[in-house]
Coordinates of C-alpha atoms and ligand atoms in Angstrom, one line a residue:
M230 CA -6.6 101.2 -125.3
R231 CA -9.4 99.6 -123.3
Q232 CA -10.3 96.1 -124.4
R233 CA -13.9 97.0 -124.7
Q234 CA -13.8 100.1 -126.9
R235 CA -16.0 103.1 -126.3
I236 CA -18.0 104.1 -129.3
L237 CA -19.6 107.5 -129.4
T238 CA -21.7 109.0 -132.2
G239 CA -24.9 111.0 -132.6
D240 CA -27.5 112.6 -134.7
R241 CA -29.5 115.8 -134.7
P242 CA -33.2 115.3 -134.0
T243 CA -34.3 117.0 -137.2
G244 CA -36.3 114.2 -138.8
P245 CA -36.3 110.5 -139.6
L246 CA -33.0 108.7 -140.2
H247 CA -32.5 107.4 -143.8
L248 CA -30.5 104.9 -145.8
G249 CA -27.6 107.3 -145.9
H250 CA -27.4 107.2 -142.2
W251 CA -27.5 103.4 -142.2
F252 CA -24.7 102.9 -144.7
G253 CA -22.7 105.8 -143.4
S254 CA -22.8 105.1 -139.6
L255 CA -25.7 103.0 -138.2
A256 CA -24.5 99.7 -139.6
N257 CA -21.2 100.2 -137.9
R258 CA -22.8 101.1 -134.6
V259 CA -24.9 97.9 -134.6
A260 CA -21.9 95.8 -135.6
L261 CA -19.6 97.4 -133.0
Q262 CA -22.2 97.0 -130.3
Q263 CA -22.8 93.3 -131.2
A264 CA -19.0 92.8 -131.0
G265 CA -19.3 93.7 -127.3
N266 CA -18.2 97.4 -127.3
D267 CA -19.7 100.1 -125.2
L268 CA -22.0 102.2 -127.4
I269 CA -23.0 105.8 -126.5
V270 CA -25.3 107.8 -128.7
V271 CA -26.0 111.5 -128.3
V272 CA -29.3 113.0 -129.5
A273 CA -27.8 116.3 -130.4
D274 CA -30.8 118.6 -129.6
Y275 CA -28.7 121.7 -129.0
Q276 CA -27.2 121.2 -132.5
V277 CA -30.6 121.6 -134.1
I278 CA -30.4 125.4 -133.8
T279 CA -27.2 125.7 -135.8
D280 CA -29.0 126.3 -139.1
R281 CA -32.6 127.1 -138.2
D282 CA -34.4 129.6 -136.1
T283 CA -37.0 127.3 -134.6
P284 CA -36.1 123.9 -133.3
G285 CA -39.5 122.4 -134.1
S286 CA -40.9 119.7 -131.9
V287 CA -37.5 118.5 -130.6
R288 CA -39.0 116.3 -127.9
E289 CA -41.0 114.3 -130.4
R290 CA -38.3 114.1 -132.9
S291 CA -35.9 112.9 -130.3
L292 CA -38.2 110.0 -129.4
G293 CA -38.5 109.3 -133.1
L294 CA -34.8 109.1 -133.4
V295 CA -34.6 106.7 -130.5
L296 CA -37.2 104.5 -132.2
D297 CA -35.1 104.7 -135.4
Y298 CA -32.2 103.4 -133.4
L299 CA -34.2 100.6 -131.9
S300 CA -35.5 99.6 -135.3
C301 CA -31.9 99.3 -136.5
G302 CA -31.3 96.7 -133.8
L303 CA -29.4 98.7 -131.2
D304 CA -29.7 97.0 -127.9
P305 CA -32.6 98.5 -125.9
V306 CA -30.9 97.7 -122.7
G307 CA -27.2 98.1 -123.3
T308 CA -27.2 101.2 -125.4
T309 CA -26.5 104.5 -123.6
V310 CA -28.5 107.1 -125.5
F311 CA -29.1 110.6 -124.1
A312 CA -30.1 114.1 -125.2
H313 CA -27.6 116.9 -125.1
S314 CA -30.0 119.1 -123.1
A315 CA -30.1 116.5 -120.3
V316 CA -26.4 116.6 -119.6
P317 CA -25.3 120.1 -118.6
A318 CA -21.8 119.2 -117.6
L319 CA -21.0 118.1 -121.2
H320 CA -21.5 121.7 -122.4
Q321 CA -19.1 123.2 -119.8
L322 CA -16.3 121.5 -121.7
L323 CA -17.0 123.9 -124.5
L324 CA -15.3 126.8 -122.6
P325 CA -11.8 125.4 -122.3
F326 CA -12.1 123.8 -125.8
L327 CA -13.0 127.1 -127.4
S328 CA -9.9 128.6 -126.0
L329 CA -7.8 126.0 -127.9
V330 CA -9.0 126.8 -131.5
S331 CA -8.6 129.9 -133.6
T332 CA -11.3 131.7 -135.5
G333 CA -9.4 131.0 -138.7
E334 CA -9.6 127.2 -138.0
L335 CA -13.3 127.6 -137.5
D336 CA -13.8 129.6 -140.6
R337 CA -12.1 127.0 -142.8
N338 CA -14.3 124.0 -141.8
P339 CA -15.6 122.7 -145.1
T340 CA -18.7 121.0 -143.6
V341 CA -19.8 124.2 -141.8
K342 CA -19.3 126.1 -145.0
A343 CA -21.4 123.6 -147.0
E344 CA -24.1 123.8 -144.3
V345 CA -24.2 127.6 -144.3
Q346 CA -24.6 127.5 -148.0
A347 CA -27.3 124.8 -147.9
A348 CA -29.2 126.9 -145.3
G349 CA -29.1 129.8 -147.7
R350 CA -28.3 132.3 -144.9
R351 CA -26.7 135.7 -145.3
S352 CA -25.2 135.7 -141.8
V353 CA -23.6 132.9 -139.8
S354 CA -24.4 132.5 -136.1
G355 CA -21.8 132.1 -133.5
L356 CA -23.2 128.7 -132.7
M357 CA -23.0 127.6 -136.4
L358 CA -19.3 128.6 -136.4
T359 CA -18.5 126.9 -133.1
Y360 CA -20.7 123.8 -133.2
P361 CA -17.8 121.6 -134.3
V362 CA -16.1 122.5 -131.0
H363 CA -19.3 121.6 -129.2
Q364 CA -19.2 118.3 -131.1
A365 CA -15.7 117.8 -129.8
A366 CA -17.3 118.0 -126.3
D367 CA -19.8 115.3 -127.3
I368 CA -17.0 113.0 -128.3
L369 CA -14.5 113.8 -125.5
F370 CA -16.9 114.0 -122.5
C371 CA -16.9 110.2 -122.5
K372 CA -13.3 109.7 -123.8
A373 CA -14.5 107.9 -126.9
D374 CA -12.1 105.6 -128.8
L375 CA -14.1 105.3 -132.0
V376 CA -16.6 107.5 -133.8
P377 CA -18.7 105.9 -136.6
V378 CA -19.6 108.8 -139.0
G379 CA -20.4 109.7 -142.6
R380 CA -17.7 111.5 -144.6
D381 CA -19.1 115.0 -143.9
Q382 CA -18.2 114.6 -140.2
L383 CA -14.5 114.0 -140.7
P384 CA -13.5 117.6 -140.4
H385 CA -15.2 117.7 -137.0
L386 CA -13.3 114.6 -136.0
E387 CA -10.0 116.1 -137.0
L388 CA -10.8 119.2 -135.0
T389 CA -11.7 117.0 -132.0
R390 CA -8.3 115.3 -132.2
T391 CA -6.6 118.7 -132.4
I392 CA -8.5 119.9 -129.3
A393 CA -7.7 116.7 -127.4
R394 CA -4.0 117.0 -128.4
R395 CA -3.8 120.7 -127.5
F396 CA -5.5 120.2 -124.2
N397 CA -3.2 117.4 -123.2
E398 CA -0.1 119.4 -124.2
R399 CA -1.2 122.4 -122.3
Y400 CA -2.7 120.9 -119.1
G401 CA -1.5 117.3 -119.0
E402 CA -2.9 114.0 -120.3
V403 CA -6.6 113.8 -120.0
F404 CA -8.1 112.9 -123.4
P405 CA -7.4 109.9 -125.6
L406 CA -7.4 110.8 -129.4
P407 CA -10.6 109.3 -131.0
T408 CA -10.6 107.7 -134.4
G409 CA -13.3 108.2 -137.0
L410 CA -14.8 105.1 -138.7
L411 CA -16.4 105.5 -142.1
G412 CA -19.2 103.1 -143.2
E413 CA -19.6 101.1 -146.4
A414 CA -21.1 104.1 -148.2
P415 CA -19.7 107.2 -146.4
S416 CA -21.7 109.5 -148.5
L417 CA -24.8 108.3 -150.3
A418 CA -26.6 110.3 -152.9
G419 CA -30.3 110.8 -152.6
L420 CA -33.0 110.2 -155.3
D421 CA -32.2 113.5 -157.0
G422 CA -28.4 112.9 -157.1
R423 CA -27.6 115.4 -154.4
K424 CA -26.3 114.1 -151.0
M425 CA -29.1 112.1 -149.3
S426 CA -30.3 114.5 -146.6
K427 CA -33.2 114.9 -144.3
S428 CA -33.6 118.5 -145.3
L429 CA -33.4 118.1 -149.1
G430 CA -36.5 115.8 -149.3
N431 CA -34.5 113.3 -151.4
A432 CA -34.1 110.5 -148.8
I433 CA -35.6 107.1 -148.2
A434 CA -36.3 107.0 -144.5
L435 CA -35.7 103.9 -142.5
S436 CA -39.3 104.3 -141.2
D437 CA -40.9 104.6 -144.7
D438 CA -43.6 102.0 -145.4
A439 CA -43.5 99.9 -148.6
D440 CA -45.8 102.1 -150.6
T441 CA -43.9 105.3 -149.7
V442 CA -40.7 103.6 -150.9
A443 CA -42.3 102.5 -154.1
A444 CA -43.7 106.0 -154.8
K445 CA -40.3 107.7 -154.1
I446 CA -38.4 105.4 -156.3
R447 CA -41.1 105.7 -159.0
S448 CA -40.5 109.4 -159.2
A449 CA -36.7 109.2 -159.2
R450 CA -35.0 110.3 -162.4
T451 CA -33.4 107.8 -164.8
D452 CA -32.4 108.5 -168.4
G453 CA -33.6 107.6 -171.9
E454 CA -31.3 104.7 -172.5
R455 CA -33.0 101.4 -172.7
R456 CA -30.3 99.1 -171.6
I457 CA -29.2 99.5 -167.9
S458 CA -25.5 99.8 -167.2
Y459 CA -23.5 100.9 -164.3
E460 CA -21.6 104.0 -165.4
P461 CA -21.4 106.5 -162.6
G462 CA -19.7 109.2 -164.7
R463 CA -21.9 109.1 -167.7
R464 CA -25.2 107.9 -166.2
P465 CA -25.3 109.3 -162.6
A466 CA -29.0 108.9 -162.1
V467 CA -29.1 105.2 -163.1
A468 CA -25.8 104.5 -161.2
N469 CA -27.3 106.1 -158.1
L470 CA -30.4 103.8 -158.1
L471 CA -28.1 100.8 -158.8
T472 CA -26.0 101.9 -155.8
I473 CA -28.9 102.1 -153.5
A474 CA -30.4 98.8 -154.6
G475 CA -27.0 97.1 -154.6
L476 CA -26.2 98.3 -151.0
C477 CA -29.6 97.0 -149.8
A478 CA -29.4 93.7 -151.6
G479 CA -25.7 93.2 -150.8
V480 CA -24.9 92.9 -154.5
E481 CA -22.4 95.0 -156.6
P482 CA -24.2 97.6 -158.6
A483 CA -22.5 96.5 -161.8
V484 CA -23.8 92.9 -161.3
L485 CA -27.3 94.2 -160.7
A486 CA -27.1 96.2 -163.9
E487 CA -26.2 93.1 -165.9
Q488 CA -29.2 91.3 -164.3
I489 CA -31.6 94.1 -165.2
A490 CA -30.0 94.8 -168.6
D491 CA -32.9 95.3 -171.1
G492 CA -35.4 95.7 -168.3
G493 CA -34.8 99.5 -168.7
G494 CA -35.7 102.2 -166.3
Q495 CA -38.9 100.4 -165.2
G496 CA -37.0 97.2 -164.5
L497 CA -34.4 99.1 -162.6
K498 CA -37.0 100.8 -160.4
R499 CA -38.8 97.5 -159.7
V500 CA -35.5 95.9 -158.6
A501 CA -34.6 98.9 -156.5
T502 CA -38.0 99.0 -154.8
E503 CA -37.9 95.3 -154.0
A504 CA -34.3 95.6 -152.7
V505 CA -35.1 98.6 -150.5
N506 CA -38.3 97.1 -149.1
A507 CA -36.8 93.7 -148.4
F508 CA -34.0 95.5 -146.6
L509 CA -36.3 97.7 -144.5
Q510 CA -38.8 95.0 -143.6
P511 CA -36.9 93.7 -140.5
L512 CA -36.5 97.3 -139.3
R513 CA -40.2 97.9 -139.6
E514 CA -40.9 94.7 -137.7
R515 CA -38.5 95.7 -134.9
R516 CA -39.9 99.2 -134.7
A517 CA -43.4 97.9 -134.2
G518 CA -42.3 96.2 -131.0
F519 CA -41.3 99.4 -129.3
S520 CA -43.4 102.3 -127.9
P521 CA -42.5 106.0 -127.4
A522 CA -42.7 105.3 -123.6
E523 CA -39.9 102.8 -124.0
A524 CA -37.9 105.3 -126.0
R525 CA -38.4 107.9 -123.2
Q526 CA -37.2 105.4 -120.6
L527 CA -34.1 104.7 -122.6
L528 CA -33.3 108.4 -122.8
E529 CA -33.8 108.8 -119.1
R530 CA -31.5 105.9 -118.2
G531 CA -28.9 107.2 -120.8
A532 CA -29.0 110.7 -119.3
G533 CA -28.2 109.2 -115.9
R534 CA -25.1 107.5 -117.1
A535 CA -24.0 110.3 -119.4
N536 CA -24.2 112.8 -116.5
E537 CA -21.9 110.5 -114.4
L538 CA -19.4 110.3 -117.2
A539 CA -19.6 114.1 -117.9
H540 CA -19.1 115.0 -114.3
D541 CA -16.2 112.7 -114.0
T542 CA -14.5 114.2 -117.1
L543 CA -15.3 117.8 -116.0
R544 CA -13.7 117.1 -112.6
Q545 CA -10.5 115.9 -114.3
V546 CA -10.5 118.9 -116.6
R547 CA -10.9 121.4 -113.8
A548 CA -8.2 119.6 -111.8
A549 CA -5.8 119.6 -114.8
M550 CA -6.4 123.3 -115.3
G551 CA -5.8 124.1 -111.7
M552 CA -9.3 125.3 -110.9
Ligands
LIG95 N1 -23.1 116.6 -136.5 C1 -23.7 115.2 -136.6 C2 -24.7 115.2 -137.8 O1 -25.2 116.2 -138.2 C3 -24.4 114.9 -135.3 C4 -23.5 114.7 -134.1 C5 -23.6 115.5 -133.0 C6 -22.4 113.9 -133.9 N2 -22.7 115.2 -132.1 C7 -21.9 114.1 -132.6 C8 -21.8 112.9 -134.7 C9 -20.8 113.5 -132.1 C10 -20.7 112.2 -134.2 C11 -20.2 112.5 -132.9 O2 -25.0 114.2 -138.3

């Protein structure tokens, strides 16, 4: 393994990043970068059209995503961040990779199944079925060592390893096998108890201002019991707010519950609002220091480097395949 590890991960530009992203993956990205590793982030704009017909204003959302990254403390100089659509050679890896997986394997992917269901669609597009292979190209084009992700992405990572292994067996050693890295909270629930998600409207965005956070938490469900306790099985709504507050404050949810005790649902919401706002404040301050023009520049520089890496890998792939 290289001494300086290569970290690759990414997001779809479908809306603002939220607390689930932070505790699932972003915190690890920042820590790994600060430890001196090489961080590459893909703005997966071609992945937007997996579960929707219209991509929306992808360009703007991509810039918003980059501003989200910068607000998290990613290095505005040392981070390689690029959009899928700016790196054509990456997508060419999809052809040999598709030949290495069976339709049965694609059909069984639990994350794809869940996304098809969430999108409420009667038919599944070819891209929806194959996007995990596309994601393997995202990861393998730069020969990543580590992939910080939320739990829902692990099936894609397993498939990526399978593809790398099969390619190497069939054509000779080209790809290292990447390892997935789960965050502190690999799957965080949103304010309605379902998985925190951009599309479910139950998320606290990293870019939310203090009033928005307060309003969202005010309207979250609790239960009728006066005394606050941390019992995820019996009191999921209360436990969920305690989890969010605890993660933001760096305190165990059970300890928070004891502190709130007879403060009831109102006390819980006050503590949660304060914890989330205190946590987000430094992000808000950092974000205010960057402009969309700087985000655009970062993407341009990132695309330059990503294109070099992708061409290099594609050249090796063609050579290995005897083309
Ligand atoms: N599928 C990921 C998501 O929806 C985004 C993504 C695209 C990604 N390419 C990636 C994640 C490569 C990790 C590695 O969040």
